[in-house]
Short mmCIF file of C-alpha atoms in Angstrom, two decimals:
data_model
loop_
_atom_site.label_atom_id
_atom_site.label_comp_id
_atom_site.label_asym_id
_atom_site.label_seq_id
_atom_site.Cartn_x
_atom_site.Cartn_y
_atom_site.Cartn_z
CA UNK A 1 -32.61 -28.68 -30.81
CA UNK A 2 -35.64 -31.10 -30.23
CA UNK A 3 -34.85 -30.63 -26.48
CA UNK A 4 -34.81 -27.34 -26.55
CA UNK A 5 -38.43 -26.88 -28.37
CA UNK A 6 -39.98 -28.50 -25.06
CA UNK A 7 -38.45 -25.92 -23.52
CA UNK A 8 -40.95 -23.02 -22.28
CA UNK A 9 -40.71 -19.18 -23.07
CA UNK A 10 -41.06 -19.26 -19.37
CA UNK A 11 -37.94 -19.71 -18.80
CA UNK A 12 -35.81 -16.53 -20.49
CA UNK A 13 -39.62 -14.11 -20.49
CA UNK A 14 -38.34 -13.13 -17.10
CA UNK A 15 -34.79 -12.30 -17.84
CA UNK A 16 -34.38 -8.66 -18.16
CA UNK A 17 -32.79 -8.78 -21.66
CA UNK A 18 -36.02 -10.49 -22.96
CA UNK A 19 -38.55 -8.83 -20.19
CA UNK A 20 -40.49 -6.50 -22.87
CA UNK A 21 -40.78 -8.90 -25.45
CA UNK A 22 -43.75 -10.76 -27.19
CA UNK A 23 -44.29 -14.90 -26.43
CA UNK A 24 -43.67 -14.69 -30.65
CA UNK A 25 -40.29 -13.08 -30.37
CA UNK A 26 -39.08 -14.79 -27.30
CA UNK A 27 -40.11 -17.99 -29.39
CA UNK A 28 -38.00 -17.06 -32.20
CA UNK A 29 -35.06 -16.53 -29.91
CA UNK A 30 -35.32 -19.76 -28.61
CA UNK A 31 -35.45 -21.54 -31.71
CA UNK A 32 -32.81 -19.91 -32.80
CA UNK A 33 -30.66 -21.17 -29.34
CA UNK A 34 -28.73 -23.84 -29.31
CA UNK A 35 -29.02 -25.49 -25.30
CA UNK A 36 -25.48 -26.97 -23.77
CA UNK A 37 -24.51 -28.81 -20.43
CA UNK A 38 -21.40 -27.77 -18.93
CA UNK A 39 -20.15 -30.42 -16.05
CA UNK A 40 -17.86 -28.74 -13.13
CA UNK A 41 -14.45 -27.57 -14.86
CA UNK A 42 -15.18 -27.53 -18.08
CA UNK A 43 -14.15 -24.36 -20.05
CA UNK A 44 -17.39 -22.85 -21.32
CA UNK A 45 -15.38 -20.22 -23.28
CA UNK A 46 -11.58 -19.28 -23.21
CA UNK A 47 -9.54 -15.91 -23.06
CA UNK A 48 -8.33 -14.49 -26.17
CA UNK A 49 -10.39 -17.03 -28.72
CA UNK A 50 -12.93 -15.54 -31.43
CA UNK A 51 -16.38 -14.68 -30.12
CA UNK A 52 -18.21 -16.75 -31.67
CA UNK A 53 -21.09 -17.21 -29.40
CA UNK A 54 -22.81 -15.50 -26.92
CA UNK A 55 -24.47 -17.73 -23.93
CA UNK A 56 -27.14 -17.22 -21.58
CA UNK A 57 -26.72 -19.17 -18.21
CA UNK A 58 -30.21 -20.52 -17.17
CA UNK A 59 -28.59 -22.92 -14.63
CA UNK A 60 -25.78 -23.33 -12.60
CA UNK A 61 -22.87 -20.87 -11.64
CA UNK A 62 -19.82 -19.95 -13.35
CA UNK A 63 -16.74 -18.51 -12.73
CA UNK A 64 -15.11 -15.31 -14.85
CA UNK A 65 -11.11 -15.83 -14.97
CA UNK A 66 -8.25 -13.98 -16.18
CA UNK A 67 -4.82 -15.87 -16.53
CA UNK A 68 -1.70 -13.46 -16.66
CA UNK A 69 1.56 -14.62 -18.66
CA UNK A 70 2.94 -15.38 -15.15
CA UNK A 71 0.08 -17.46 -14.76
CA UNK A 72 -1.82 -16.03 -12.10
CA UNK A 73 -5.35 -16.19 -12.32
CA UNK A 74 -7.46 -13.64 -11.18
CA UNK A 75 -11.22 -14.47 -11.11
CA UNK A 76 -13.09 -11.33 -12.26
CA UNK A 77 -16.77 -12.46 -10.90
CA UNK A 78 -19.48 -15.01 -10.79
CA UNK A 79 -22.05 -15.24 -12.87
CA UNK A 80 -25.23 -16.81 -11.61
CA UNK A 81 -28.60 -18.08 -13.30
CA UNK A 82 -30.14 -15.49 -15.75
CA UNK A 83 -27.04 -14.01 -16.82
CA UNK A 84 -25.62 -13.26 -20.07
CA UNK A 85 -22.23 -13.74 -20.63
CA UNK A 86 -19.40 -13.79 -23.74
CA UNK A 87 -21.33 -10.89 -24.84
CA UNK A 88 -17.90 -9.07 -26.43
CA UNK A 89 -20.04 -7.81 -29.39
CA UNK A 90 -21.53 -5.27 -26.63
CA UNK A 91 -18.13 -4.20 -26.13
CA UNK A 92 -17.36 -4.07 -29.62
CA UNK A 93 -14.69 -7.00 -28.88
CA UNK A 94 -13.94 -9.59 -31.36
CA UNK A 95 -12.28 -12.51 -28.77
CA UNK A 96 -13.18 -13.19 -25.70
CA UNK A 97 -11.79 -10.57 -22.20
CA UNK A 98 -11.90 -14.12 -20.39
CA UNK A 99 -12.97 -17.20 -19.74
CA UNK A 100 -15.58 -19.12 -18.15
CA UNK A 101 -15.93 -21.82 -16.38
CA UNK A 102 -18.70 -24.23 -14.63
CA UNK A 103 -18.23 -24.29 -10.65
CA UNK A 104 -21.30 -26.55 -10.93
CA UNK A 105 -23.35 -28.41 -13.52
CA UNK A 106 -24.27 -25.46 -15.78
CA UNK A 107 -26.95 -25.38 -18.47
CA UNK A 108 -26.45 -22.75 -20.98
CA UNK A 109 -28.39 -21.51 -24.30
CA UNK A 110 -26.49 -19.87 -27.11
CA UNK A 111 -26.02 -18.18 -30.24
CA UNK A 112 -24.00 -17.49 -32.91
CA UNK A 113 -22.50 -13.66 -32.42
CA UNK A 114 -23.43 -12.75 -36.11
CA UNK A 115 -27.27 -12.92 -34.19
CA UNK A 116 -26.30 -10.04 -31.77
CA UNK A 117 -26.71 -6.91 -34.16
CA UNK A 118 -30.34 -8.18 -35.13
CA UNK A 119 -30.94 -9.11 -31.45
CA UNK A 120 -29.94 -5.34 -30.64
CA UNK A 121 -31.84 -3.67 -33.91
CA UNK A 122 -35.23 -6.18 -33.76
CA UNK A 123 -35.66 -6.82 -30.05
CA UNK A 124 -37.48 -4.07 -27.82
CA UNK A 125 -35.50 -3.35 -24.78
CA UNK A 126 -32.63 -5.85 -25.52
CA UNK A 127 -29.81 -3.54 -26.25
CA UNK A 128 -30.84 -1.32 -23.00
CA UNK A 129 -30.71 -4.00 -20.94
CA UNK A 130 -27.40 -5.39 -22.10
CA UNK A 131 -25.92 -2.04 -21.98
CA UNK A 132 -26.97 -1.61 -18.22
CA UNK A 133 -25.24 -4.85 -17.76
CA UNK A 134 -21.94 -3.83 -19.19
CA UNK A 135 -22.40 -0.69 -17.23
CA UNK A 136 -23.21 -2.96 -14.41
CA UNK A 137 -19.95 -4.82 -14.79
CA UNK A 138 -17.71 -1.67 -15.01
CA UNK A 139 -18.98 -0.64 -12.03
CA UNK A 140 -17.94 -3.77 -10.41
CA UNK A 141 -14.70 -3.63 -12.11
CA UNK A 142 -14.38 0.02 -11.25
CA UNK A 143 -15.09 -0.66 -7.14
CA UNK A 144 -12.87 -3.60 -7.15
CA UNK A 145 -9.66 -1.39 -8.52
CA UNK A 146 -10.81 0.62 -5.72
CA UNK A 147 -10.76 -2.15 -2.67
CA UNK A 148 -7.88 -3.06 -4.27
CA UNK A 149 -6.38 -0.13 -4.26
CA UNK A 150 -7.47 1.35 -1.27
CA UNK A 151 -8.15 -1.14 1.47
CA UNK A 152 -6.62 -3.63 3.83
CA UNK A 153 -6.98 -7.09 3.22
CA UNK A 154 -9.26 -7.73 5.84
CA UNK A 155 -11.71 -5.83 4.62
CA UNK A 156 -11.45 -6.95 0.54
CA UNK A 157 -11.70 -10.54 2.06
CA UNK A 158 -15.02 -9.83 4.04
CA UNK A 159 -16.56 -7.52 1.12
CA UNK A 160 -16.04 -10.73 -1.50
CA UNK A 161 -17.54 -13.49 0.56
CA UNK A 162 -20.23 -11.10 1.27
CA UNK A 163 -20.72 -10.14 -1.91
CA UNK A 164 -20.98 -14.10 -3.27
CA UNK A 165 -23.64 -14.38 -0.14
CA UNK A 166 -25.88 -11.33 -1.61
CA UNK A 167 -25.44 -13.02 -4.86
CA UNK A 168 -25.90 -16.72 -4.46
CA UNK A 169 -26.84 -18.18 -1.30
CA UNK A 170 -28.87 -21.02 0.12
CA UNK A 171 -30.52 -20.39 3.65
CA UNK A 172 -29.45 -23.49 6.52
CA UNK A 173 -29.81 -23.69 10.18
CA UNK A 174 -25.86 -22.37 10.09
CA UNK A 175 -26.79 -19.56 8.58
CA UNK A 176 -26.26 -18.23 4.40
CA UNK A 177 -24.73 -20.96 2.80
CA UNK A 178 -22.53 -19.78 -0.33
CA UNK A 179 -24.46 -21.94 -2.76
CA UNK A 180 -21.67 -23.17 -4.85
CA UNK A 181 -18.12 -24.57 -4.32
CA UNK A 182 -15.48 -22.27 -2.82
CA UNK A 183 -11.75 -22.61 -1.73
CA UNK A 184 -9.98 -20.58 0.35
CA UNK A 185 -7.31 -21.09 -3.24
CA UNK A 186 -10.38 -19.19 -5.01
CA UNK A 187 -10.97 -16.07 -2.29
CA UNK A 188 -7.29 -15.87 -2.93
CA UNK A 189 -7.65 -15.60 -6.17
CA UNK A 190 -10.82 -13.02 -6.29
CA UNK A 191 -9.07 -10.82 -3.79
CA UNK A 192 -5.28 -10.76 -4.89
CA UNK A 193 -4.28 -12.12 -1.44
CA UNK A 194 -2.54 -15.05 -0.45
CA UNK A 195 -4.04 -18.62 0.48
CA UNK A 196 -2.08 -17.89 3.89
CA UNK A 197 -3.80 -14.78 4.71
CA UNK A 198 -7.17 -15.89 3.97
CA UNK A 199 -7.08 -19.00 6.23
CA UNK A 200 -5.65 -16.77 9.22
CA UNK A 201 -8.61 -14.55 8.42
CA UNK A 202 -11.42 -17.25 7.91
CA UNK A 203 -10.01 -19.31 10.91
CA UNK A 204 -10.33 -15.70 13.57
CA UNK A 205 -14.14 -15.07 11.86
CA UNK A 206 -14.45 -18.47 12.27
CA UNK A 207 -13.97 -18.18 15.96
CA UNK A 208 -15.40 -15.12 16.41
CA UNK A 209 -18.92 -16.77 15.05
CA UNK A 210 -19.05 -14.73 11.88
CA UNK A 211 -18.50 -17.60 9.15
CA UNK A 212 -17.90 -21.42 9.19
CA UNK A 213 -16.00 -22.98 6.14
CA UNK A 214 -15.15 -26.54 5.12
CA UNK A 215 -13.04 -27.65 1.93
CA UNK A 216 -15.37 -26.04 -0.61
CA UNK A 217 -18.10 -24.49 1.79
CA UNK A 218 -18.33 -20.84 2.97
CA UNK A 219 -21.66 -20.54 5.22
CA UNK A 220 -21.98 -16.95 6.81
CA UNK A 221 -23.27 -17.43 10.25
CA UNK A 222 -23.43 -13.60 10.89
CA UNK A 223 -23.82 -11.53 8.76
CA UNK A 224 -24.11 -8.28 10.55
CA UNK A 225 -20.59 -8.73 11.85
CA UNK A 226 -19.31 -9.70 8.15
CA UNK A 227 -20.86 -6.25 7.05
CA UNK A 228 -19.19 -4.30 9.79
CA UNK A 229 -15.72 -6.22 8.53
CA UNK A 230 -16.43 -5.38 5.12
CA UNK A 231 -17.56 -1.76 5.71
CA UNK A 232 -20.46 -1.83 3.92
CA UNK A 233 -20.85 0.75 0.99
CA UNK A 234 -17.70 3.00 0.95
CA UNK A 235 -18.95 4.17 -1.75
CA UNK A 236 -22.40 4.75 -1.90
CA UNK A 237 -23.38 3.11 -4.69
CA UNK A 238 -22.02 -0.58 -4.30
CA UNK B 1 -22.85 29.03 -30.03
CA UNK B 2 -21.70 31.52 -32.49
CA UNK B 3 -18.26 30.43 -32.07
CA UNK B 4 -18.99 27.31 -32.60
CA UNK B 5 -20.51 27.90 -35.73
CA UNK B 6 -17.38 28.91 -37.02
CA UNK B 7 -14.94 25.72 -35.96
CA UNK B 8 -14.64 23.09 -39.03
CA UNK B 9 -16.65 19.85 -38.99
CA UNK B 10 -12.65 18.45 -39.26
CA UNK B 11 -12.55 19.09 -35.78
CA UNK B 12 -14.45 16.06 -34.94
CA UNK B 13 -14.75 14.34 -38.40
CA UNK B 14 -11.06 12.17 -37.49
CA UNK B 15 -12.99 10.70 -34.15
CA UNK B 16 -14.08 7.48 -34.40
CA UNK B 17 -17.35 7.95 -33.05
CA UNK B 18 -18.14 10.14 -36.10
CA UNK B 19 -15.34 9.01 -38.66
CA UNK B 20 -18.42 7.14 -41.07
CA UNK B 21 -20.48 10.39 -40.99
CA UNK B 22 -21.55 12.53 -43.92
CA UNK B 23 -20.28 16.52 -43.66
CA UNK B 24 -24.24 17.21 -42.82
CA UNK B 25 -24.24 14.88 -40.26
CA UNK B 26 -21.58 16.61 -38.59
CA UNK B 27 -22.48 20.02 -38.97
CA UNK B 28 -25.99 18.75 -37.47
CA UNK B 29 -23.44 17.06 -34.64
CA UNK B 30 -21.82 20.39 -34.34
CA UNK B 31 -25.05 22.19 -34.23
CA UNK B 32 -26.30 20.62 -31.31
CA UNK B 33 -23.62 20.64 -29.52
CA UNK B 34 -22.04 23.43 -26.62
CA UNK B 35 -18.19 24.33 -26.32
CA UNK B 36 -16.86 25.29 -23.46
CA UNK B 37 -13.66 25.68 -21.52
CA UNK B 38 -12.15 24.18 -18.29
CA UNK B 39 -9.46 25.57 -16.63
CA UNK B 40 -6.57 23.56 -14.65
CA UNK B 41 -8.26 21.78 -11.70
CA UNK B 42 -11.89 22.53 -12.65
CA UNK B 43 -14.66 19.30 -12.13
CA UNK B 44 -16.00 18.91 -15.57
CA UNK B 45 -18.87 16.46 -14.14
CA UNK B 46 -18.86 15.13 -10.57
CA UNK B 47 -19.38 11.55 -9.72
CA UNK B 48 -23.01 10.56 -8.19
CA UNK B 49 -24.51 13.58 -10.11
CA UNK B 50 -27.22 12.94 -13.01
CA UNK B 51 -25.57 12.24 -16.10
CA UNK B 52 -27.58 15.82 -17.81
CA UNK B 53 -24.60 15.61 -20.42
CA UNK B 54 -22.00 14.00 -22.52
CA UNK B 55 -18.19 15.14 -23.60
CA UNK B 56 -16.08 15.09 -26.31
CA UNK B 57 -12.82 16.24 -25.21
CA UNK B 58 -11.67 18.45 -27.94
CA UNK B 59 -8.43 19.62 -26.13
CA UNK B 60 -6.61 19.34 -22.91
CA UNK B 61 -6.29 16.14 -20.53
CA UNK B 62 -8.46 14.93 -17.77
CA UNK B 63 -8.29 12.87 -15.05
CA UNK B 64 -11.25 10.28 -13.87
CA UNK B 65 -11.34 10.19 -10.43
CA UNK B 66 -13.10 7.53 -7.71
CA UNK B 67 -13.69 8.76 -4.23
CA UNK B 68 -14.28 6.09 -1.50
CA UNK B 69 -16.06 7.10 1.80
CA UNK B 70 -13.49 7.29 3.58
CA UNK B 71 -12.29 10.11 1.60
CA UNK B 72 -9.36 7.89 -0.43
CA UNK B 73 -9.18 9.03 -4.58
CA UNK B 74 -8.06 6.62 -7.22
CA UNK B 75 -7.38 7.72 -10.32
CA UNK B 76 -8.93 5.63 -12.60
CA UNK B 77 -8.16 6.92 -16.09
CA UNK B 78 -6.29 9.89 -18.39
CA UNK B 79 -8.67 11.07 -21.27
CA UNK B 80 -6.80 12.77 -23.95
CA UNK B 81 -8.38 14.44 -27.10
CA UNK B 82 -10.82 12.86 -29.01
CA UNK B 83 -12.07 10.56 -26.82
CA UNK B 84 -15.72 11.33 -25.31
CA UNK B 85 -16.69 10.79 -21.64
CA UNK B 86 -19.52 11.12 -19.14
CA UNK B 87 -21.11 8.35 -21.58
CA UNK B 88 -23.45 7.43 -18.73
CA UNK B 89 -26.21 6.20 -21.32
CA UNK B 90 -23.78 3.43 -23.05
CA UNK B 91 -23.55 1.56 -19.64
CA UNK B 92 -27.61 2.21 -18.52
CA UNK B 93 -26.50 4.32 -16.22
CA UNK B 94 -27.84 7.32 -15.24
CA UNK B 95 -25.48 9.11 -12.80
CA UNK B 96 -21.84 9.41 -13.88
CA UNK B 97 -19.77 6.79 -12.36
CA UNK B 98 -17.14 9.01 -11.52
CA UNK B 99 -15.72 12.92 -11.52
CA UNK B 100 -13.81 14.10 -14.89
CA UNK B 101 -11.43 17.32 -13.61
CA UNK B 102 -9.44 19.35 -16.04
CA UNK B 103 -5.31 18.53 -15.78
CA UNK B 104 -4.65 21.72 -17.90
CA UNK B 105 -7.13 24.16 -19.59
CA UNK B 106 -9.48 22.18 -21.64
CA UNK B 107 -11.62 23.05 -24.39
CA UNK B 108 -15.03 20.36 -24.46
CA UNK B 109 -17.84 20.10 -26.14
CA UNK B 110 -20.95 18.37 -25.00
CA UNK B 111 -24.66 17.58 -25.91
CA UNK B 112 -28.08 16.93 -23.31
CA UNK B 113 -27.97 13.19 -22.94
CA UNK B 114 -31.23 13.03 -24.17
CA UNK B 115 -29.57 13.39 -27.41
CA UNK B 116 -27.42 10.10 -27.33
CA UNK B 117 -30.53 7.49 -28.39
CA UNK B 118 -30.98 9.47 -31.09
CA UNK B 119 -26.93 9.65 -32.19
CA UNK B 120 -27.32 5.74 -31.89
CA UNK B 121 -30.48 4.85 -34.11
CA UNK B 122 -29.27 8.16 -36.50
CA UNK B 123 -25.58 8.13 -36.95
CA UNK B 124 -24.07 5.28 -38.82
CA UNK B 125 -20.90 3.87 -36.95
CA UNK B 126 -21.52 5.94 -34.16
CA UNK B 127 -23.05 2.94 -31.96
CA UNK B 128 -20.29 0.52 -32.48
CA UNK B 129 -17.56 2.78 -31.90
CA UNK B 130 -18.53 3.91 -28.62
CA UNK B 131 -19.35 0.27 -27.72
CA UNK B 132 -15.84 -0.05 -28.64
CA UNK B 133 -15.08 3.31 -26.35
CA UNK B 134 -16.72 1.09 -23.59
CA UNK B 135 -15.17 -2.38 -24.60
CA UNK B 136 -11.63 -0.63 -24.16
CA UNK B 137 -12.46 0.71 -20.92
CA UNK B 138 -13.88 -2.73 -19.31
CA UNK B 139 -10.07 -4.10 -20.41
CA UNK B 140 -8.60 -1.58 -18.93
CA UNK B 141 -10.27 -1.95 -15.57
CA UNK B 142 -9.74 -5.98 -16.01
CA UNK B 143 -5.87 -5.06 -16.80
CA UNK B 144 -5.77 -2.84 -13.62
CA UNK B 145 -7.26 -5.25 -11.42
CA UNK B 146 -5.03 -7.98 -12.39
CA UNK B 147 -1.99 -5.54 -11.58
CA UNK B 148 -2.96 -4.70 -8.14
CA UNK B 149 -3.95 -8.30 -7.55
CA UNK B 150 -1.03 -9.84 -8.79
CA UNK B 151 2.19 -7.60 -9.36
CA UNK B 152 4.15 -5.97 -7.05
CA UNK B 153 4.41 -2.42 -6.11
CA UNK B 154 7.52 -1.24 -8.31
CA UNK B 155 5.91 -3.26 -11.41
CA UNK B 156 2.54 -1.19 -11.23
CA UNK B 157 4.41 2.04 -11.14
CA UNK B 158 6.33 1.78 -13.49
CA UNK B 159 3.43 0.06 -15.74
CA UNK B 160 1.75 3.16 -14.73
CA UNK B 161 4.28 5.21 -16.09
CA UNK B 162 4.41 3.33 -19.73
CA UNK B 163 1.07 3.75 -20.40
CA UNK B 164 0.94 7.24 -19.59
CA UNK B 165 3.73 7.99 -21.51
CA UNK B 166 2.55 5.77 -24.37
CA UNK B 167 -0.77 7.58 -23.87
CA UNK B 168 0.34 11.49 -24.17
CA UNK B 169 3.96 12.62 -24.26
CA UNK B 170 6.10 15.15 -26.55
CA UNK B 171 9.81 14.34 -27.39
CA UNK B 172 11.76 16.33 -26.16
CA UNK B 173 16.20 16.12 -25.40
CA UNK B 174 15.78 14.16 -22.27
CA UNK B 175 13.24 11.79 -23.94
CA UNK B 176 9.73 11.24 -23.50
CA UNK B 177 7.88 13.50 -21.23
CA UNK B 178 4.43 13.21 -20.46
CA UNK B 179 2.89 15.57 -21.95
CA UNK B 180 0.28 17.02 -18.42
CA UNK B 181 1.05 17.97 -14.93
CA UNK B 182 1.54 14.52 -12.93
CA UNK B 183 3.02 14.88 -9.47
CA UNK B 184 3.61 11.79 -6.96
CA UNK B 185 0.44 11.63 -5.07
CA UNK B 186 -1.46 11.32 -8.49
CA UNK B 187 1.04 8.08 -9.24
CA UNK B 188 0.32 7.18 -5.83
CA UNK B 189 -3.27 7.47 -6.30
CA UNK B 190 -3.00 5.29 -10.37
CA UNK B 191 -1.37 2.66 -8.45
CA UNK B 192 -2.66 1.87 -4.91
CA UNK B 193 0.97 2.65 -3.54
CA UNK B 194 1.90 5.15 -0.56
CA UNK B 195 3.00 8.29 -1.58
CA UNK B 196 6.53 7.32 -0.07
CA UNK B 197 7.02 4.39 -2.03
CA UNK B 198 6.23 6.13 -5.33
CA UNK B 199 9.06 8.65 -4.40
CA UNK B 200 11.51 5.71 -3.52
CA UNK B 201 10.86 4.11 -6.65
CA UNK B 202 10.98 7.16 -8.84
CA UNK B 203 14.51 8.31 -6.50
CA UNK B 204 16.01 4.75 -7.90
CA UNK B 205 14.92 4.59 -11.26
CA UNK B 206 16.63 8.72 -11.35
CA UNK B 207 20.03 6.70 -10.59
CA UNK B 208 19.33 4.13 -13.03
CA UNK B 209 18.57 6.66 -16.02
CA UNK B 210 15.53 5.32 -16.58
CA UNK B 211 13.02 8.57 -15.61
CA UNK B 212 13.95 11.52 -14.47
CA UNK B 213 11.10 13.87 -12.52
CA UNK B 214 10.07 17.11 -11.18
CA UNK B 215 7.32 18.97 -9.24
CA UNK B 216 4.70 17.97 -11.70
CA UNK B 217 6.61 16.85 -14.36
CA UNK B 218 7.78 13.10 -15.49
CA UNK B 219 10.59 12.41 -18.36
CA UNK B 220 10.90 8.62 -19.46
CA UNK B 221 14.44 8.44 -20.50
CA UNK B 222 14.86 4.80 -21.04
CA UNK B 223 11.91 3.72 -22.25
CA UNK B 224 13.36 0.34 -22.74
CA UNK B 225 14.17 -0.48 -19.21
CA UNK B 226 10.83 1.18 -18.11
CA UNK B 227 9.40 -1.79 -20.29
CA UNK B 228 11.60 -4.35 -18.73
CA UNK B 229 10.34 -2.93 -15.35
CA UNK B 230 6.99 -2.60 -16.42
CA UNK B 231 7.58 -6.43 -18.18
CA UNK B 232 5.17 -5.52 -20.84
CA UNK B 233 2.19 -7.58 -21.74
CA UNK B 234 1.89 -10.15 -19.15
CA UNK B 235 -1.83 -10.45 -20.36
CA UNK B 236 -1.07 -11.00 -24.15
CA UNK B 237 -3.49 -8.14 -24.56
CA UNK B 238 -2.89 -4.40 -23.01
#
């Protein structure tokens, strides 16, 4: 933990979870962190084991997947600096709903779950703010049943790669660069379509100037069009 | 509230949310609280609208319904009795995600939502088991998702179909029969299908013996080949 104790309360006093607290509690939090590197791949925690710990991302992205017995993986979202995630105990879960892995080098803090409950009782502000981001999450969950349910493929393709842009982008001459590694095999797999379809799709945008993509690169080079595509908002509060 | 006054604290002390409470914590519950009644078809809350109040469903069954834009509904849940809803403050919200409408005449009750910090920081066991509440709902939209992204049409149905019937039936001679008015378009609406392929399905599985169905009405009659359909708990978990 000597690493960590260089470490500034700069660096979680911003985070929304810890944004009302004192430099003396946010202190006591981080001593009481441990600080992990993930490297691309690696698991950071897996479906179905025992909560043990809950993480904070402060680096890095990370991708949420769910594996069904068929083994088809679905990934459920990305998580991007400043998130917390593996927070079960919020959802009064005992294992984790799925796992997590690094798209990129990741560096994490966490804590043993037993923490959470004094977290939540001792720490102004910190149980609102994780609630808002469960509530956050099942809103997520709750529009993607609906694209899912509702709209043509098209359209569920264009809402998710805008979506990652809003969330995680880099700004280049080509335009808003998705700023971590993406497959066509993953937009398959956040958009229950097949790799097929989304390489007929991203191959027409492609021509019709609205993205560019290489092996693990999505860069949106209009984004006006991709909102038209993607119908921005069909339900007013996405 | 005078009738109110005279309904037993058993009528809530079974429910989780309030199973660890002393009899004067739930006749102060009960105090606060309003009854009233919802007939067939009636919105109990209306999505987008401020969250003013929270539900305990006392009696009857409701359905939670998404509108998109363009003017599509999915059904997103069935609440049956005992279970509260319009929880907006447990997710940070402060609109209700979604509209709750009465299936069949439904007796709530409800409190201002002003109210629910105070049932956290006062009511032992009341926290955690609507964190739970919340915790079961995230799986289920995680489950859902995974189905329309990953199973095909006749699978979701008739997954669709378990769970309801799991959910709230009564035995009767033909077998299990759910248990609230549930016509085609509302499976149609559960399951992202087209109202045509919900009758197909539901035409076939007639001549198979394994449902039989009416106006409004659904009978499981072989609820072990509606699980073979359905081929239960592909996630290990639902």
């Amino acid at each position: 933990m000597s690493s960590l104790r260089s470490l500034d309360e700069n660096l979680i006093s911003h985070i929304p979870p810890f944004r009302k607290l004192e430099r003396v509690d946010i202190r006591e939090i981080l001593d009481a962190a441990t600080p992990k590197r993930f490297s691309a791949g690696q698991a950071i925690f897996e479906e179905h084991e025992p909560a043990e710990r809950f993480f904070l991302l402060l680096d890095g992205h990370v991708r949420v997947i769910r594996t069904t017995a068929a083994g088809d993986q679905v990934i459920a979202r990305h998580i991007v600096s400043g998130e917390l995630m593996g927070i079960a105990p919020a959802i009064g879960r005992t294992t984790y709903p799925a796992s997590a892995v690094a798209i990129d080098d990741c560096l994490v803090l966490f804590w043993p779950t037993n923490l959470w409950q004094t977290f939540v009782a001792k720490y102004d502000g910190f149980a609102t703010e994780t609630y808002k981001t469960v509530g956050e999450r099942i809103s997520e969950a709750n529009n993607h049943i609906l694209e899912l349910a509702t709209q043509q493929v098209e359209q569920r393709v264009a809402r998710a790669l805008l979506r990652l842009a809003i969330q995680s982008h880099r700004d280049t001459e080509e335009g808003m660069e998705i700023d971590f590694p993406l497959t066509r095999q993953n937009i398959s797999e956040m958009t229950g379509t097949t790799l097929y379809t989304v390489s007929r799709l991203l191959s027409a945008w492609e021509k019709q100037g609205i993205v560019t993509s290489g092996r693990k690169k999505v860069v949106v080079t209009d984004l006006g069009k991709l909102k038209t595509l993607a119908d921005l908002d069909p339900m007013g509060d996405s």
